[in-house]
Amino acid sequence: MPSPTREYIPTLAPSLMTELHAPPSPRTHRQLRKLQSAHNLGAAARGSIGQPPGLISQQRLRELQARDVSPTRRAVSNRSPQRNRANSDASSPVNLVPTTAAALARHRSAMSKTSAAADVMSLERLIRDGPPDSDLQAALESARLKVLDQGIKSDSDGMSSIRIYVWLIFLNAPILDTDVYLGLIHRGASPAYSKIRNDTFRTLTTDPLFRRRVSEASLIRLLNAVAWRLHDAKEQRRPPSSRQSLPASDGTGSRPTTAHSSTSSPAAKNRARALTLTTEGESEAGAPEPGTYVQGMNVLAAPFLYAARSEVEAFIAFHQLLTKEVPGYIRGAMTGVHRGLALVDKVLAIVDPKLSLHLMAKGLSAEIYAFPSVLTLCACTPPLPEVLRLWDFLFAYGPHLNIFCIVAQLIMMRGELLRSPSPNKLLRSFPALQADQIKRTALAMVKMVPDDVYSETVRHAL
């Protein structure tokens, strides 16, 4: 379902907000202007979005364009425009104040009206029984608030019986017949198969929870099926004369039987080997098709397989994320990722100019240290249960908020980074995720950036 626009993203009560820094001095603005060239590195890419956004993103953009900027800013924050930027002279680390039930109740009352019937229901019952009074929008708003306030109940390993269904709802994923997924599997090796095989064995190798629950064969099947779907969509956009002669798909996604598919033929043996997806080798279909698979998709797919109760659920959720929410991450030269990296630099310069200047002085732009975090929505940083909790928030309020979550991690490392003569060593691998603190810091920063920067963040992955 459509993600909420900026004015409906909750802001913590003033006593709970992350107090980043005081208003800046005039000297701070001069320093910010010096950073402009570095932050404009992604400007050309930002203006080159050529393909239309998905339904969810279209709705989000329409709502952003329709709103009156000034009243919206006043509605979401009591701060004056001068408080949009931070004080570069501040030296104390960010003070993260834990939330309280009373403050959460205050910010809930400031939100758009939710269904009273949905508010008294648990998230589990709301997912099971559906929206009371058939009020879908109010039930969605209530579900988002429940995810933000209470989280999704899970065990110490991050396992939950309802998480995948919450994700499917927030991602507006369609119902998929299992036979369609099986049909994609039975087509054998996709054009990206050899590239997939080069990545899957390295997926979250240091995470025992993932390795215990998800097999490499399962990950290969999922990525191969997604690669077929993306390939087919790309081929449909090509002129008929330029389409590749690859195995065709029938209504269920499986290939028709031909005279060359006897069980004794070499091609049949290769297809059987691809079906098991457990042996080495490359696809006979040729080199991976550009735009159907990029390195890093294996890590982005991993949490879906871990949280889902079946491969089909993981497949449709993952495919929906790629094609409707972050298509720019896998298109061409991954221009969406590079736009996201430029935004990490820009947002950091707005909320903490001193830290931004320190990193830039060391030659540390986001392109150097944040590429995996942008591409994988922070799934590259353990532990996995914290990744799942962070994704609950991102899917509820929009994956574009991952940009703020990455900056939030930098803010949480602020003291160490400023004290370190070589901050690149600290940024080689981010500290363990702390989803709750990251969310609180990110929500505070959302209200600090100008409207045009936030709008750019919404669009960057499309």
Short mmCIF file of C-alpha atoms in Angstrom, two decimals:
data_model
loop_
_atom_site.label_atom_id
_atom_site.label_comp_id
_atom_site.label_asym_id
_atom_site.label_seq_id
_atom_site.Cartn_x
_atom_site.Cartn_y
_atom_site.Cartn_z
CA MET A 1 0.00 0.00 0.00
CA PRO A 2 1.13 3.62 -0.53
CA SER A 3 3.72 4.70 2.01
CA PRO A 4 2.85 7.81 4.02
CA THR A 5 4.06 11.21 2.90
CA ARG A 6 6.45 13.26 4.97
CA GLU A 7 3.79 15.00 7.04
CA TYR A 8 2.51 11.62 8.23
CA ILE A 9 5.90 10.25 9.25
CA PRO A 10 5.80 10.42 13.05
CA THR A 11 8.06 12.81 14.85
CA LEU A 12 8.96 12.02 18.42
CA ALA A 13 7.83 14.45 21.08
CA PRO A 14 10.31 17.29 21.74
CA SER A 15 11.59 15.65 24.92
CA LEU A 16 12.37 12.49 22.97
CA MET A 17 13.84 13.87 19.81
CA THR A 18 17.49 13.42 19.12
CA GLU A 19 18.93 16.83 19.92
CA LEU A 20 21.62 16.95 17.31
CA HIS A 21 23.00 20.46 17.71
CA ALA A 22 22.12 24.14 18.17
CA PRO A 23 21.54 26.60 15.28
CA PRO A 24 24.59 27.37 13.14
CA SER A 25 26.75 30.45 12.95
CA PRO A 26 27.19 32.39 9.66
CA ARG A 27 30.62 30.77 9.32
CA THR A 28 28.92 27.37 9.18
CA HIS A 29 27.00 28.35 6.04
CA ARG A 30 30.24 29.42 4.34
CA GLN A 31 31.71 26.02 5.16
CA LEU A 32 28.64 24.31 3.77
CA ARG A 33 28.99 26.21 0.50
CA LYS A 34 32.54 24.90 0.21
CA LEU A 35 31.10 21.38 0.21
CA GLN A 36 28.71 22.08 -2.65
CA SER A 37 30.94 20.68 -5.39
CA ALA A 38 31.39 17.41 -3.53
CA HIS A 39 27.69 17.05 -2.89
CA ASN A 40 26.83 17.79 -6.54
CA LEU A 41 28.71 14.74 -7.81
CA GLY A 42 25.44 12.89 -8.21
CA ALA A 43 23.50 15.80 -9.71
CA ALA A 44 23.72 14.59 -13.28
CA ALA A 45 22.50 11.16 -12.32
CA ARG A 46 19.67 12.62 -10.29
CA GLY A 47 18.26 14.32 -13.36
CA SER A 48 18.44 11.24 -15.57
CA ILE A 49 15.53 9.26 -14.25
CA GLY A 50 13.91 8.00 -17.40
CA GLN A 51 11.54 5.24 -16.44
CA PRO A 52 8.20 5.79 -14.72
CA PRO A 53 8.00 4.93 -11.01
CA GLY A 54 5.91 2.09 -9.61
CA LEU A 55 2.40 2.54 -8.29
CA ILE A 56 3.48 3.04 -4.68
CA SER A 57 6.12 5.57 -5.64
CA GLN A 58 3.74 7.40 -7.98
CA GLN A 59 1.27 7.81 -5.15
CA ARG A 60 4.02 9.03 -2.82
CA LEU A 61 5.23 11.57 -5.41
CA ARG A 62 1.73 12.83 -6.15
CA GLU A 63 1.15 13.43 -2.48
CA LEU A 64 4.48 15.25 -2.14
CA GLN A 65 3.74 17.48 -5.13
CA ALA A 66 0.20 18.26 -4.00
CA ARG A 67 1.10 19.50 -0.53
CA ASP A 68 1.69 23.15 0.44
CA VAL A 69 5.32 23.30 1.54
CA SER A 70 5.14 25.97 4.24
CA PRO A 71 2.09 24.66 6.15
CA THR A 72 3.50 21.16 5.94
CA ARG A 73 6.75 22.24 7.53
CA ARG A 74 4.84 23.95 10.33
CA ALA A 75 2.65 20.89 10.80
CA VAL A 76 5.49 18.42 11.24
CA SER A 77 7.83 20.53 13.31
CA ASN A 78 7.67 23.45 15.70
CA ARG A 79 11.21 24.47 14.85
CA SER A 80 11.82 27.66 12.94
CA PRO A 81 13.56 27.51 9.52
CA GLN A 82 16.84 28.52 11.17
CA ARG A 83 16.90 25.17 12.99
CA ASN A 84 17.08 23.17 9.77
CA ARG A 85 20.86 23.04 10.04
CA ALA A 86 23.25 21.98 12.75
CA ASN A 87 26.04 23.76 14.59
CA SER A 88 29.42 22.75 13.24
CA ASP A 89 31.08 23.86 16.46
CA ALA A 90 29.18 21.38 18.64
CA SER A 91 31.44 18.66 19.96
CA SER A 92 29.25 16.49 22.15
CA PRO A 93 27.88 13.23 20.77
CA VAL A 94 24.21 12.83 20.01
CA ASN A 95 22.05 12.28 23.07
CA LEU A 96 19.53 9.54 22.40
CA VAL A 97 16.72 9.67 24.94
CA PRO A 98 14.63 6.52 25.30
CA THR A 99 10.98 6.73 24.33
CA THR A 100 8.19 6.62 26.90
CA ALA A 101 4.61 5.46 26.63
CA ALA A 102 3.27 8.95 27.42
CA ALA A 103 5.34 10.61 24.70
CA LEU A 104 4.36 7.99 22.16
CA ALA A 105 0.75 8.60 23.03
CA ARG A 106 1.28 12.33 22.43
CA HIS A 107 2.82 11.81 19.04
CA ARG A 108 0.10 9.31 18.16
CA SER A 109 -2.56 11.94 18.92
CA ALA A 110 -0.78 14.38 16.61
CA MET A 111 -0.95 11.94 13.70
CA SER A 112 -3.78 11.62 11.21
CA LYS A 113 -6.91 10.01 12.56
CA THR A 114 -6.70 6.25 12.87
CA SER A 115 -9.47 3.77 13.35
CA ALA A 116 -10.39 3.41 17.02
CA ALA A 117 -11.30 -0.21 16.38
CA ALA A 118 -7.92 -0.88 14.73
CA ASP A 119 -6.05 0.89 17.54
CA VAL A 120 -7.34 -1.50 20.20
CA MET A 121 -6.49 -4.57 18.12
CA SER A 122 -3.08 -6.21 18.32
CA LEU A 123 -0.97 -6.19 15.16
CA GLU A 124 -1.32 -9.96 14.93
CA ARG A 125 -5.11 -9.76 15.01
CA LEU A 126 -5.17 -6.85 12.58
CA ILE A 127 -3.13 -8.85 10.07
CA ARG A 128 -5.24 -11.97 10.60
CA ASP A 129 -8.73 -10.41 10.56
CA GLY A 130 -8.16 -7.47 8.26
CA PRO A 131 -9.25 -3.82 8.67
CA PRO A 132 -12.26 -3.30 10.94
CA ASP A 133 -15.14 -1.32 9.41
CA SER A 134 -13.47 -1.90 6.01
CA ASP A 135 -11.41 1.24 6.59
CA LEU A 136 -8.19 0.20 4.87
CA GLN A 137 -6.31 3.49 5.14
CA ALA A 138 -7.01 3.90 8.86
CA ALA A 139 -5.99 0.29 9.50
CA LEU A 140 -2.74 0.80 7.55
CA GLU A 141 -1.95 3.91 9.57
CA SER A 142 -2.67 2.03 12.77
CA ALA A 143 -0.45 -0.87 11.64
CA ARG A 144 2.39 1.53 10.87
CA LEU A 145 2.15 3.11 14.29
CA LYS A 146 2.08 -0.29 15.97
CA VAL A 147 5.24 -1.29 14.09
CA LEU A 148 6.94 1.95 15.10
CA ASP A 149 5.75 2.01 18.72
CA GLN A 150 5.77 -1.67 19.66
CA GLY A 151 7.63 -3.43 16.88
CA ILE A 152 6.77 -6.86 15.54
CA LYS A 153 6.90 -9.55 18.19
CA SER A 154 9.72 -11.98 17.51
CA ASP A 155 12.06 -14.32 19.33
CA SER A 156 15.74 -13.74 20.01
CA ASP A 157 16.61 -14.96 16.52
CA GLY A 158 14.27 -12.41 14.95
CA MET A 159 11.73 -15.03 13.89
CA SER A 160 8.09 -13.97 13.76
CA SER A 161 5.00 -15.69 12.40
CA ILE A 162 3.57 -12.45 10.96
CA ARG A 163 6.58 -10.37 9.84
CA ILE A 164 6.57 -11.52 6.22
CA TYR A 165 2.85 -10.78 5.95
CA VAL A 166 3.34 -7.30 7.38
CA TRP A 167 6.07 -6.72 4.79
CA LEU A 168 3.89 -8.02 1.96
CA ILE A 169 1.11 -5.62 2.98
CA PHE A 170 3.37 -2.59 3.27
CA LEU A 171 5.02 -3.43 -0.07
CA ASN A 172 1.60 -3.84 -1.70
CA ALA A 173 2.71 -7.20 -3.06
CA PRO A 174 0.21 -9.07 -5.23
CA ILE A 175 -0.92 -12.62 -4.57
CA LEU A 176 1.23 -15.10 -6.50
CA ASP A 177 0.25 -18.63 -7.41
CA THR A 178 2.91 -21.12 -6.34
CA ASP A 179 2.82 -22.68 -9.82
CA VAL A 180 4.09 -19.42 -11.31
CA TYR A 181 7.17 -19.54 -9.11
CA LEU A 182 7.68 -23.22 -9.89
CA GLY A 183 7.39 -22.40 -13.58
CA LEU A 184 10.23 -19.92 -13.28
CA ILE A 185 12.33 -22.52 -11.46
CA HIS A 186 11.67 -25.10 -14.16
CA ARG A 187 12.97 -22.78 -16.85
CA GLY A 188 16.44 -23.58 -15.56
CA ALA A 189 19.42 -21.25 -15.63
CA SER A 190 18.68 -17.60 -16.36
CA PRO A 191 21.06 -15.34 -18.32
CA ALA A 192 22.40 -14.14 -14.95
CA TYR A 193 22.90 -17.64 -13.54
CA SER A 194 26.71 -17.71 -13.56
CA LYS A 195 26.87 -14.31 -11.89
CA ILE A 196 24.40 -15.47 -9.24
CA ARG A 197 26.49 -18.56 -8.55
CA ASN A 198 29.55 -16.36 -8.04
CA ASP A 199 27.77 -14.40 -5.30
CA THR A 200 25.53 -16.73 -3.33
CA PHE A 201 28.19 -18.71 -1.49
CA ARG A 202 29.45 -15.44 0.01
CA THR A 203 26.07 -14.29 1.34
CA LEU A 204 26.16 -13.48 5.08
CA THR A 205 28.85 -16.12 5.61
CA THR A 206 29.59 -14.92 9.14
CA ASP A 207 25.95 -15.01 10.28
CA PRO A 208 25.18 -18.40 11.88
CA LEU A 209 21.45 -17.63 12.10
CA PHE A 210 21.16 -17.14 8.36
CA ARG A 211 23.37 -20.09 7.46
CA ARG A 212 21.38 -22.37 9.74
CA ARG A 213 17.99 -21.41 8.33
CA VAL A 214 18.58 -20.59 4.64
CA SER A 215 20.38 -22.89 2.23
CA GLU A 216 22.45 -21.66 -0.66
CA ALA A 217 20.25 -23.65 -3.05
CA SER A 218 17.20 -21.73 -1.83
CA LEU A 219 18.94 -18.41 -2.38
CA ILE A 220 20.04 -19.44 -5.88
CA ARG A 221 16.51 -20.50 -6.82
CA LEU A 222 15.06 -17.21 -5.61
CA LEU A 223 17.62 -15.03 -7.39
CA ASN A 224 17.39 -17.09 -10.56
CA ALA A 225 13.59 -16.78 -10.61
CA VAL A 226 13.80 -13.01 -10.05
CA ALA A 227 16.41 -12.76 -12.81
CA TRP A 228 14.01 -14.51 -15.19
CA ARG A 229 11.21 -12.12 -14.27
CA LEU A 230 13.41 -9.07 -14.76
CA HIS A 231 14.78 -10.45 -18.01
CA ASP A 232 11.29 -11.11 -19.35
CA ALA A 233 10.15 -7.61 -18.47
CA LYS A 234 13.16 -6.14 -20.24
CA GLU A 235 12.65 -8.29 -23.31
CA GLN A 236 9.02 -7.19 -23.58
CA ARG A 237 10.21 -3.60 -23.92
CA ARG A 238 12.52 -4.46 -26.79
CA PRO A 239 11.44 -4.34 -30.46
CA PRO A 240 10.54 -7.87 -31.62
CA SER A 241 13.42 -7.90 -34.10
CA SER A 242 16.02 -7.37 -31.36
CA ARG A 243 14.73 -9.85 -28.78
CA GLN A 244 17.01 -12.70 -27.76
CA SER A 245 16.20 -16.27 -28.63
CA LEU A 246 15.87 -17.54 -25.08
CA PRO A 247 13.46 -20.14 -23.69
CA ALA A 248 9.94 -18.78 -23.96
CA SER A 249 7.50 -18.74 -21.09
CA ASP A 250 3.96 -20.04 -21.06
CA GLY A 251 1.24 -18.75 -18.76
CA THR A 252 2.89 -20.19 -15.65
CA GLY A 253 6.41 -19.09 -16.48
CA SER A 254 7.65 -22.55 -17.59
CA ARG A 255 9.15 -23.40 -20.95
CA PRO A 256 7.26 -25.36 -23.59
CA THR A 257 8.59 -28.82 -24.38
CA THR A 258 10.45 -29.17 -27.66
CA ALA A 259 11.93 -31.99 -29.64
CA HIS A 260 15.34 -31.13 -28.22
CA SER A 261 14.31 -31.63 -24.59
CA SER A 262 14.60 -35.37 -24.36
CA THR A 263 16.09 -36.63 -21.15
CA SER A 264 19.10 -38.01 -22.98
CA SER A 265 20.18 -34.75 -24.63
CA PRO A 266 23.02 -32.59 -23.25
CA ALA A 267 20.62 -29.65 -23.00
CA ALA A 268 18.27 -31.66 -20.78
CA LYS A 269 21.13 -32.65 -18.52
CA ASN A 270 22.14 -29.01 -18.20
CA ARG A 271 18.56 -28.06 -17.35
CA ALA A 272 18.39 -30.76 -14.71
CA ARG A 273 21.62 -29.51 -13.21
CA ALA A 274 20.24 -25.96 -13.14
CA LEU A 275 17.06 -27.18 -11.44
CA THR A 276 18.99 -28.57 -8.49
CA LEU A 277 21.10 -25.41 -8.44
CA THR A 278 23.76 -27.16 -6.43
CA THR A 279 26.55 -27.69 -8.96
CA GLU A 280 29.14 -25.38 -10.42
CA GLY A 281 28.98 -24.09 -13.98
CA GLU A 282 27.65 -21.30 -16.13
CA SER A 283 24.39 -20.93 -17.96
CA GLU A 284 24.38 -21.80 -21.65
CA ALA A 285 22.04 -18.88 -22.20
CA GLY A 286 24.96 -16.47 -22.42
CA ALA A 287 26.31 -13.58 -20.42
CA PRO A 288 24.14 -12.02 -17.71
CA GLU A 289 21.64 -9.57 -19.14
CA PRO A 290 22.40 -5.97 -17.99
CA GLY A 291 19.81 -4.77 -15.53
CA THR A 292 18.56 -8.19 -14.50
CA TYR A 293 21.07 -8.91 -11.76
CA VAL A 294 23.65 -6.78 -9.96
CA GLN A 295 26.18 -7.79 -7.36
CA GLY A 296 24.68 -7.25 -3.93
CA MET A 297 21.20 -8.47 -4.78
CA ASN A 298 22.07 -11.68 -2.96
CA VAL A 299 22.46 -9.78 0.33
CA LEU A 300 19.29 -7.79 -0.32
CA ALA A 301 17.38 -11.04 -0.87
CA ALA A 302 18.74 -12.77 2.25
CA PRO A 303 16.41 -11.20 4.89
CA PHE A 304 13.36 -12.06 2.78
CA LEU A 305 14.28 -15.74 2.75
CA TYR A 306 15.10 -15.65 6.44
CA ALA A 307 11.79 -14.04 7.43
CA ALA A 308 9.49 -15.80 4.95
CA ARG A 309 7.71 -19.07 5.56
CA SER A 310 8.12 -20.11 1.92
CA GLU A 311 10.27 -19.22 -1.07
CA VAL A 312 7.20 -17.95 -2.91
CA GLU A 313 6.53 -15.34 -0.22
CA ALA A 314 10.17 -14.26 -0.29
CA PHE A 315 10.13 -14.12 -4.10
CA ILE A 316 7.10 -11.86 -4.49
CA ALA A 317 8.19 -9.51 -1.69
CA PHE A 318 11.73 -9.24 -3.08
CA HIS A 319 10.51 -8.74 -6.65
CA GLN A 320 8.07 -6.06 -5.51
CA LEU A 321 10.82 -4.19 -3.66
CA LEU A 322 13.13 -4.27 -6.69
CA THR A 323 10.58 -3.26 -9.31
CA LYS A 324 8.35 -0.81 -7.41
CA GLU A 325 10.46 0.71 -4.64
CA VAL A 326 14.13 0.66 -5.72
CA PRO A 327 14.23 -0.05 -9.48
CA GLY A 328 17.03 2.49 -9.89
CA TYR A 329 19.29 0.29 -7.77
CA ILE A 330 19.41 -2.43 -10.42
CA ARG A 331 19.02 -0.39 -13.59
CA GLY A 332 21.97 0.34 -15.85
CA ALA A 333 24.97 1.49 -13.84
CA MET A 334 22.96 1.45 -10.60
CA THR A 335 22.31 5.17 -10.89
CA GLY A 336 19.82 5.02 -8.02
CA VAL A 337 22.52 3.79 -5.65
CA HIS A 338 24.87 6.59 -6.68
CA ARG A 339 22.11 9.16 -6.20
CA GLY A 340 21.56 7.69 -2.75
CA LEU A 341 25.25 8.00 -1.93
CA ALA A 342 25.24 11.67 -2.94
CA LEU A 343 22.24 12.17 -0.65
CA VAL A 344 24.06 10.57 2.28
CA ASP A 345 26.73 13.25 1.89
CA LYS A 346 24.14 15.99 1.49
CA VAL A 347 21.99 14.99 4.48
CA LEU A 348 25.05 14.59 6.70
CA ALA A 349 26.24 18.08 5.73
CA ILE A 350 22.84 19.49 6.74
CA VAL A 351 22.43 17.76 10.09
CA ASP A 352 26.09 17.68 11.17
CA PRO A 353 28.40 19.97 9.13
CA LYS A 354 31.34 19.44 11.46
CA LEU A 355 31.34 15.67 10.98
CA SER A 356 30.76 16.11 7.25
CA LEU A 357 33.74 18.45 6.93
CA HIS A 358 35.89 16.08 8.97
CA LEU A 359 35.09 13.12 6.70
CA MET A 360 35.47 15.15 3.50
CA ALA A 361 38.83 16.45 4.68
CA LYS A 362 39.93 12.81 4.95
CA GLY A 363 38.64 12.10 1.43
CA LEU A 364 35.77 10.02 2.77
CA SER A 365 32.68 10.60 0.66
CA ALA A 366 29.78 8.18 0.96
CA GLU A 367 30.84 6.55 -2.33
CA ILE A 368 33.78 5.08 -0.42
CA TYR A 369 32.11 3.71 2.71
CA ALA A 370 28.33 3.58 2.24
CA PHE A 371 27.79 1.77 -1.07
CA PRO A 372 26.85 -1.60 0.48
CA SER A 373 24.57 0.04 3.05
CA VAL A 374 22.64 1.95 0.38
CA LEU A 375 22.30 -0.98 -2.02
CA THR A 376 21.22 -3.52 0.61
CA LEU A 377 19.12 -1.26 2.86
CA CYS A 378 21.69 -1.86 5.62
CA ALA A 379 21.29 -5.66 5.39
CA CYS A 380 25.08 -5.92 5.04
CA THR A 381 25.53 -4.87 8.69
CA PRO A 382 24.84 -7.52 11.36
CA PRO A 383 23.12 -8.71 13.44
CA LEU A 384 20.31 -10.07 11.27
CA PRO A 385 17.52 -9.71 13.89
CA GLU A 386 18.27 -5.97 14.04
CA VAL A 387 18.18 -5.79 10.24
CA LEU A 388 14.68 -7.27 10.33
CA ARG A 389 13.53 -4.70 12.89
CA LEU A 390 14.99 -1.87 10.83
CA TRP A 391 13.26 -3.20 7.71
CA ASP A 392 9.94 -3.23 9.59
CA PHE A 393 10.35 0.53 9.87
CA LEU A 394 11.58 1.04 6.29
CA PHE A 395 8.74 -0.89 4.71
CA ALA A 396 6.17 0.84 6.92
CA TYR A 397 7.30 4.38 6.10
CA GLY A 398 9.27 3.98 2.87
CA PRO A 399 12.62 2.39 1.91
CA HIS A 400 13.90 5.85 0.93
CA LEU A 401 14.32 6.49 4.68
CA ASN A 402 17.34 4.18 4.53
CA ILE A 403 19.36 7.26 3.55
CA PHE A 404 18.54 8.81 6.93
CA CYS A 405 19.25 5.50 8.68
CA ILE A 406 22.77 5.43 7.21
CA VAL A 407 23.41 9.00 8.32
CA ALA A 408 21.99 8.07 11.73
CA GLN A 409 24.68 5.41 12.08
CA LEU A 410 27.34 8.01 11.33
CA ILE A 411 25.83 10.33 13.93
CA MET A 412 25.90 7.52 16.48
CA MET A 413 29.64 7.05 15.72
CA ARG A 414 30.25 10.79 15.78
CA GLY A 415 32.58 11.01 18.74
CA GLU A 416 34.82 8.18 17.56
CA LEU A 417 34.94 9.52 14.01
CA LEU A 418 35.89 13.03 15.10
CA ARG A 419 38.58 11.77 17.45
CA SER A 420 40.07 9.32 14.99
CA PRO A 421 42.93 10.50 12.75
CA SER A 422 41.97 7.69 10.35
CA PRO A 423 38.16 7.43 10.34
CA ASN A 424 38.34 5.25 7.24
CA LYS A 425 39.35 2.35 9.49
CA LEU A 426 36.16 2.77 11.51
CA LEU A 427 34.00 3.00 8.38
CA ARG A 428 35.32 -0.17 6.77
CA SER A 429 32.61 -1.99 8.70
CA PHE A 430 29.85 -0.21 10.56
CA PRO A 431 29.20 -1.10 14.22
CA ALA A 432 26.46 -3.61 14.99
CA LEU A 433 23.01 -2.30 14.07
CA GLN A 434 20.88 -0.86 16.85
CA ALA A 435 17.53 -0.54 15.10
CA ASP A 436 15.68 1.42 17.79
CA GLN A 437 18.35 4.10 18.15
CA ILE A 438 18.76 4.35 14.39
CA LYS A 439 15.02 4.88 13.93
CA ARG A 440 14.86 7.60 16.58
CA THR A 441 17.81 9.47 15.10
CA ALA A 442 16.48 9.10 11.54
CA LEU A 443 13.05 10.41 12.50
CA ALA A 444 14.62 13.51 14.03
CA MET A 445 16.68 14.17 10.88
CA VAL A 446 13.65 13.83 8.58
CA LYS A 447 12.28 17.04 10.10
CA MET A 448 15.61 18.89 9.79
CA VAL A 449 16.22 18.64 6.04
CA PRO A 450 14.64 21.09 3.59
CA ASP A 451 11.64 19.96 1.59
CA ASP A 452 13.53 19.75 -1.70
CA VAL A 453 16.15 17.45 -0.17
CA TYR A 454 13.49 15.19 1.30
CA SER A 455 11.66 15.08 -2.03
CA GLU A 456 14.94 14.18 -3.73
CA THR A 457 15.39 11.36 -1.21
CA VAL A 458 11.96 9.97 -2.06
CA ARG A 459 12.78 9.94 -5.77
CA HIS A 460 16.38 8.77 -5.70
CA ALA A 461 15.74 5.02 -6.09
CA LEU A 462 13.07 5.27 -8.82
#
